[in-house]
XYZ file of C-alpha atoms in Angstrom:
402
model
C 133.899 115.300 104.459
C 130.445 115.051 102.855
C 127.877 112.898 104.187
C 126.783 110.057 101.340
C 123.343 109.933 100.577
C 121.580 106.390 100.073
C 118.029 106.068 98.771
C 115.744 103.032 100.003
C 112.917 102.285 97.466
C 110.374 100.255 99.318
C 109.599 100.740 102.907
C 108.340 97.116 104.054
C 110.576 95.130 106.812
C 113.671 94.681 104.461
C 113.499 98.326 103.145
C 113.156 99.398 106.996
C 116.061 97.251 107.919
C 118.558 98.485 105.589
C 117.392 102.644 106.303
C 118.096 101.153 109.596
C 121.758 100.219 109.374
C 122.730 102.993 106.443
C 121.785 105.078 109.090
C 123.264 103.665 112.023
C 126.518 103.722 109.482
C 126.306 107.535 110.028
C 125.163 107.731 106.420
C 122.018 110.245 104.619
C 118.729 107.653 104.233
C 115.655 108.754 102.222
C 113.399 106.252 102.048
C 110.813 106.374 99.540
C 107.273 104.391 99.737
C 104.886 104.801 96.911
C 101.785 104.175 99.191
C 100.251 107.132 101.527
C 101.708 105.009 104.285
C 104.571 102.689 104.917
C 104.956 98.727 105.194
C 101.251 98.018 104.594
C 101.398 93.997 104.042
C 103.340 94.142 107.361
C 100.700 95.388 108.825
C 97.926 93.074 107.353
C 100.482 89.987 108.288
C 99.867 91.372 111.929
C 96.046 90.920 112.059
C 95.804 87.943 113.322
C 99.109 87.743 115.122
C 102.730 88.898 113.663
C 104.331 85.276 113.608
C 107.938 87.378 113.314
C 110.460 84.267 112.785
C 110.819 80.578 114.561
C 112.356 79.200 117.136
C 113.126 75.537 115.230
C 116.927 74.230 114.889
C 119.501 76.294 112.189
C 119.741 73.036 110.293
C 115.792 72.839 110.092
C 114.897 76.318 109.816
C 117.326 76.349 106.796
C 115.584 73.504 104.813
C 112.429 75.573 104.808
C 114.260 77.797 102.141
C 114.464 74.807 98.895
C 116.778 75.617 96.723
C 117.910 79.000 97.904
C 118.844 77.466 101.216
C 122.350 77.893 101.054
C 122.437 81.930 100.008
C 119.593 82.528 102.490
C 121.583 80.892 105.218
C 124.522 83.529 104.365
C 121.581 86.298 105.591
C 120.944 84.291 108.811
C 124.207 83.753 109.813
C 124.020 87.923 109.739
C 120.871 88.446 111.207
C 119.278 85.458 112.912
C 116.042 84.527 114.491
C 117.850 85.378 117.919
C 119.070 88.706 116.502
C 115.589 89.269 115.173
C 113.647 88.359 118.822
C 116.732 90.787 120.434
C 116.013 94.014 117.847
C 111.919 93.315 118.599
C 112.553 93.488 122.258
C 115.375 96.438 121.981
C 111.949 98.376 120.834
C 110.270 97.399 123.582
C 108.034 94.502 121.928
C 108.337 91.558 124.465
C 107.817 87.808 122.048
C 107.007 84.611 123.583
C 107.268 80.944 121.583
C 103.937 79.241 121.062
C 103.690 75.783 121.021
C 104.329 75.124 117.586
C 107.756 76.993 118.207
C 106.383 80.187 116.090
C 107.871 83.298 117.737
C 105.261 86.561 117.902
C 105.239 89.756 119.734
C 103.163 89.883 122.839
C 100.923 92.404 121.593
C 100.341 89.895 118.847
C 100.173 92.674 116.681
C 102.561 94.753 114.227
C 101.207 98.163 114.529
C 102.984 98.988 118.145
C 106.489 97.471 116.865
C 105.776 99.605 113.643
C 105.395 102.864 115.738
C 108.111 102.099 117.851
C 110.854 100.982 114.866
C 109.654 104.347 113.006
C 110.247 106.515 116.279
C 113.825 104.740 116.147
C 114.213 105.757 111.998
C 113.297 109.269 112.976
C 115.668 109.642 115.929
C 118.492 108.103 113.449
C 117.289 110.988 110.928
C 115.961 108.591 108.413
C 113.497 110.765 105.942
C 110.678 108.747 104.679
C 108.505 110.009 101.813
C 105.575 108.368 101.261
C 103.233 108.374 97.671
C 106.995 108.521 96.078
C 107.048 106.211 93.482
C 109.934 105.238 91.019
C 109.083 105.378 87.992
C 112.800 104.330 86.286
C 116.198 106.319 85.745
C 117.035 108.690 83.325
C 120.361 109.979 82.774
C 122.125 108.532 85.444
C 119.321 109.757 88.153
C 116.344 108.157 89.593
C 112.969 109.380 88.609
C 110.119 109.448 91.123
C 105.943 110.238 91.001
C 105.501 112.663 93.565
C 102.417 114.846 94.743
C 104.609 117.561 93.528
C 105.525 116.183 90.062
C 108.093 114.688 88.892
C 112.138 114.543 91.065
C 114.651 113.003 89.574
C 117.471 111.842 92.582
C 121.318 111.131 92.098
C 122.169 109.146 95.494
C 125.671 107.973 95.966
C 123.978 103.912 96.867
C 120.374 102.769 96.274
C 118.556 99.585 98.102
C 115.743 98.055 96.574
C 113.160 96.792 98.306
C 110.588 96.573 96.393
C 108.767 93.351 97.135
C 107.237 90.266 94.898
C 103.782 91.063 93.195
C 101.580 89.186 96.215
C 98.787 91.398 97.459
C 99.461 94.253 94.857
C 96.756 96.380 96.072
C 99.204 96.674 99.776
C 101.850 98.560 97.059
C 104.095 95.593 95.759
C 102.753 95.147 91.997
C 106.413 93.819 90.312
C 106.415 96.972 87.631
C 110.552 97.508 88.649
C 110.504 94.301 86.911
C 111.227 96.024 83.483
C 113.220 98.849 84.062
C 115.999 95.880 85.773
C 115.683 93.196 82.831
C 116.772 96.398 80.376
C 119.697 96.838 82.540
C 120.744 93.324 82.164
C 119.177 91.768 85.128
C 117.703 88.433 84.710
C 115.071 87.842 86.297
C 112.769 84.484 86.971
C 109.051 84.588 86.174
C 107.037 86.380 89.533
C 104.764 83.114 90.379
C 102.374 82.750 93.342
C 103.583 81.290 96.451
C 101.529 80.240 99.841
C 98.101 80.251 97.618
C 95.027 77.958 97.701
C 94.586 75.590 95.204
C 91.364 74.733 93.386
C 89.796 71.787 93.669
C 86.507 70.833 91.528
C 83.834 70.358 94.843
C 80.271 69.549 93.983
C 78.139 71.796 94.533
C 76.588 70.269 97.964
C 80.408 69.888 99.570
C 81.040 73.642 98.386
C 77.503 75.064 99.864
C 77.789 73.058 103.296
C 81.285 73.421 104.308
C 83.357 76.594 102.679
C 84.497 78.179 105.354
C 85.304 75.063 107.496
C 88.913 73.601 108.738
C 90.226 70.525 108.247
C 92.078 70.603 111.654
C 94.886 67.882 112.716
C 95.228 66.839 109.350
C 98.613 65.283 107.848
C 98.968 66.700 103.836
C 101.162 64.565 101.889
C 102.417 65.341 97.693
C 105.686 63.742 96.203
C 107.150 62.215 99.193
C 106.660 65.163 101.318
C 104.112 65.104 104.124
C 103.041 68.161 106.246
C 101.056 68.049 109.045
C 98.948 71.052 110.285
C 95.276 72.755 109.019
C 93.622 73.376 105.718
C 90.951 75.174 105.424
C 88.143 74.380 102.740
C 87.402 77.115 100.295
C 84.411 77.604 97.469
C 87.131 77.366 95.206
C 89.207 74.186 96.783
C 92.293 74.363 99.758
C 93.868 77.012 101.763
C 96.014 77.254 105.160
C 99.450 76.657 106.621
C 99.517 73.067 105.971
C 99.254 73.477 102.145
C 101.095 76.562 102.084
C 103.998 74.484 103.165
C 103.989 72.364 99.928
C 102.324 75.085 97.933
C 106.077 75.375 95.587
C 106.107 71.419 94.565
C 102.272 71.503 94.060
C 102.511 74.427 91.822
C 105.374 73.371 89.866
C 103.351 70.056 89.277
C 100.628 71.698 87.943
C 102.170 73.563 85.265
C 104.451 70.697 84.311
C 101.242 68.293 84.466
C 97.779 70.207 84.511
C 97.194 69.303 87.693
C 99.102 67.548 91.247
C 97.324 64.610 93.667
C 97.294 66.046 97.249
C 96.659 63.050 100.011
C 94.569 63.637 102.716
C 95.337 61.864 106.069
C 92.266 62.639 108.344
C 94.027 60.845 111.147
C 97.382 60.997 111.196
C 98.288 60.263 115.002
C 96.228 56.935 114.661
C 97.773 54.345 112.374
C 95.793 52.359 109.977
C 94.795 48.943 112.060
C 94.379 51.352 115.465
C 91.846 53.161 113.280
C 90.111 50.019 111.855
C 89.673 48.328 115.292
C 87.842 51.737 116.419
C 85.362 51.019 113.026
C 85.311 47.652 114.023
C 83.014 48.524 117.067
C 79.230 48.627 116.155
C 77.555 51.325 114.915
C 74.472 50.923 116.544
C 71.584 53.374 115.531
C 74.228 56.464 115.033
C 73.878 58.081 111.317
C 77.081 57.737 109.218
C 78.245 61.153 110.728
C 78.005 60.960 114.065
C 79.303 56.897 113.812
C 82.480 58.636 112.219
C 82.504 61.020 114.652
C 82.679 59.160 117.710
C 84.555 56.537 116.715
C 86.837 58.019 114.276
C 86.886 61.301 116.036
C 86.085 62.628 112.220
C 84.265 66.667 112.009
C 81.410 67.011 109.578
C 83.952 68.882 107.409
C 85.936 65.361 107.292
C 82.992 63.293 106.825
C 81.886 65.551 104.286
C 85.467 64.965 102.470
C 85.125 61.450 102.540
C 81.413 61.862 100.364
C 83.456 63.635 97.836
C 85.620 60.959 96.391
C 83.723 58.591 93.659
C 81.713 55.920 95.076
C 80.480 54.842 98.388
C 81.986 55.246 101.928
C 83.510 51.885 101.627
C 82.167 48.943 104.010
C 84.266 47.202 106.251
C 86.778 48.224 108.975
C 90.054 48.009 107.261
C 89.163 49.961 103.671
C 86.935 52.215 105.588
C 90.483 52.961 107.772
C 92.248 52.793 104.107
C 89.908 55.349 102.839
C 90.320 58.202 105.930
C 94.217 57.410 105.979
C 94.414 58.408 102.283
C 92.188 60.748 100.489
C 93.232 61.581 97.257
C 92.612 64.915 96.160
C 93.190 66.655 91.842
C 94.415 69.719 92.538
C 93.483 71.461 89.131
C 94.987 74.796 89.585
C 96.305 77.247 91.294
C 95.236 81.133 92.839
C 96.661 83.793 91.545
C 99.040 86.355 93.047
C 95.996 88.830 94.292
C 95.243 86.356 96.848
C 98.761 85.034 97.493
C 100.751 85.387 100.847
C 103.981 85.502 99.077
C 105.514 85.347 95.534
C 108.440 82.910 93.995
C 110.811 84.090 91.645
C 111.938 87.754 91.335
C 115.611 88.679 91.321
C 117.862 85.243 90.217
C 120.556 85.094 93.030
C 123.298 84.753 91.336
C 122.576 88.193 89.668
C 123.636 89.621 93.124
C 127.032 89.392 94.661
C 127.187 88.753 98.478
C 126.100 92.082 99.784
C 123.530 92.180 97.815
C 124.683 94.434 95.199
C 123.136 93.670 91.229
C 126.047 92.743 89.511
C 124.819 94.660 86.366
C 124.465 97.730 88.774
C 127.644 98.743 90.788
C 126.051 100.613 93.907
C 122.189 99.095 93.328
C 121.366 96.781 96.210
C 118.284 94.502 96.299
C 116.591 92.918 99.437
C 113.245 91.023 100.291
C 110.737 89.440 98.134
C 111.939 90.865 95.360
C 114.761 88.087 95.177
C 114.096 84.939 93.953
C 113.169 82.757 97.017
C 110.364 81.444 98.908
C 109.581 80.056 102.459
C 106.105 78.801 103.921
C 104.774 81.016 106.515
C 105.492 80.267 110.311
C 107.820 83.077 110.672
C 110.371 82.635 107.803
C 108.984 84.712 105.059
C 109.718 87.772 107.787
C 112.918 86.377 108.482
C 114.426 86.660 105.792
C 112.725 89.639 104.310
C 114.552 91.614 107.944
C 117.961 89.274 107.015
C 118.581 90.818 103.350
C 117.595 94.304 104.466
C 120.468 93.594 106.945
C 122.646 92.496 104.441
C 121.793 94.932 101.895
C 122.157 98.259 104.072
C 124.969 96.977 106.031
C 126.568 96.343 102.286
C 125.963 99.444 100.837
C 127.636 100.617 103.733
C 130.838 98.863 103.063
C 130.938 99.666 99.030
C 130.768 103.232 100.077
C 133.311 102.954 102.929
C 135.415 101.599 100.102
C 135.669 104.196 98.032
């Protein structure tokens, strides 16, 4: 009997995952990466410590997807944050939980789990061709770029993984979009997700304090509130805490031209805690330094407080108002070149629940290229390795089937 042959376009964590299980399936796998090396962004997410999943309740960790919640939780019920912490430790990458219940590698980098998980493709006789880049199909075949011109492939299965269009210049720059939407797949519009947001500084806030967090801060937009770090920016916000409500913000802006982000500057101190600490006298301190010691305020928060129209306000109780509640216009948003991640992609519901396009019989899709989105503290990865479970694993049944 002959051995099938499945290609894997895309060769980031979910295209990995699925060449992972075709092959463990006994099955051909030729993945294909149009970069000169594979599963670049993963390696740029590892830089400053590969945040691989979270250790947070089911119930919890499922929330974090919106709206795509309940197909996403399909994936994790297949592959899991404790299936995920197992496979990095079956390649020899000992994690640990941090504090905030993120779950990294000890090497707190991707580059020795990326060696390793390779090593384990090549023992399972995965091929992987790099600067092999699909350009569309032709007559029932798949047509690649190659160094050596053009090859046109007829595999009995294909996975996509072909990623969103954040960070474009790592290899993910949406073109597939196109060559899917003629086949009938619908597709909703690739947006930026986990982006900054611009804000209109003056001049003086922009010069003194780009650069600078806004640490222990509590972010709240449209009932939400998310407490964490921001980090200021020439251009306005950045950093995990925003990134958590970056997909209501941005919807508000293009519905409205622009969202109101509030600012709690001390969120473990209620308001008339706060005020009785700005009751005390300030003595011959400057403004700073008074706000500093007595409202345990940095420079950076200080500096935040100048920004909105008028004076710091006198008197205890608006002065606690005031740092409980600064109101911030969000004018805009920043684009997918600086993104983390990218909303929209594949609709769900254009995918049955192996992953296979509908409009496609034997055409699996996996990753970023669906349409969902997650903040980052581990979940983006998450599911990205979950669908490249799910897709490879059902490839592997459809051609079991027949």
């Amino acid at each position: 009997m002959d051995v099938k042959t499945v290609h894997v376009i895309g060769a980031g964590p979910a295209g990995l995952m699925a060449a992972e299980r075709l092959a463990q399936a006994g099955l051909r796998v030729v993945v294909h990466e149009a970069m000169p090396s594979v599963a670049r962004k993963f390696l740029m997410a590892g830089r400053g410590g590969l945040n691989l999943t979270h250790s947070e309740p089911q119930a919890a960790f499922v929330g974090r997807y919106g709206e795509a919640g309940a197909r996403v939780a399909d994936w994790l019920a297949r592959f899991s944050p404790t299936h995920l912490i197992g496979w990095a430790e079956g390649l020899g990458q000992a994690t640990f939980t941090g504090s905030s219940g993120r779950v990294f590698p000890r090497a707190m980098k991707a580059s020795p789990l990326l060696r390793a998980w390779l090593a384990r493709l090549a023992e399972l006789g995965v091929e992987v061709r790099t600067r092999s880049r699909w350009t569309g199909r032709r007559d029932g075949g798949w047509v690649f770029e190659t160094p050596e011109g053009e090859r046109v492939e007829r595999p009995d299965a294909v996975v996509l993984a072909l990623g969103g269009t954040s960070w474009p210049r790592l290899g993910s720059d949406g073109s597939w979009t196109d060559d899917l939407a003629a086949a009938g797949v619908e597709i909703a519009p690739l947006r930026p997700s986990n982006m900054g947001f611009d804000i209109a500084w003056s001049p003086v806030f922009a010069d003194r304090f780009a650069g600078e967090p806004l640490k222990n801060v509590a972010l709240s937009h449209g009932g939400r509130t998310v407490r964490g770090e921001a980090m200021v920016t020439r251009y306005g916000l950045e950093g995990g805490a925003i990134y958590a409500l970056s997909a209501e913000l941005r919807e508000a802006i293009a519905r409205d031209g622009s969202a109101e982000l509030v600012v709690d500057l001390r969120p473990d101190l209620d308001e008339a805690a706060l005020a009785a600490r700005l009751a005390r006298p300030r003595g011959k301190d400057s403004v700073t330094n008074w706000l500093r010691k007595a409202a345990g305020l940095a420079p950076a928060a200080v500096g935040l407080l100048r920004e909105i129209p008028g004076e710091i306000p006198p008197g205890a109780e608006k002065l606690a108002k005031r740092i409980k509640a600064v109101r911030l216009r969000l004018t805009g948003t920043q684009g997918l070149a600086r993104a983390i991640s990218s909303a929209g992609g594949v609709k769900l519901d254009q995918v049955d629940e192996r992953l296979m396009l509908k409009a496609l019989p034997g055409v699996f899709a996996a990753g970023e290229m669906l349409d969902w989105e997650a903040p980052t503290g581990g979940y983006l990865l998450q599911a990205c390795f979950a669908s490249g479970v799910v897709a490879g694993e059902g490839a592997a049944a459809w051609l079991a089937e027949r």
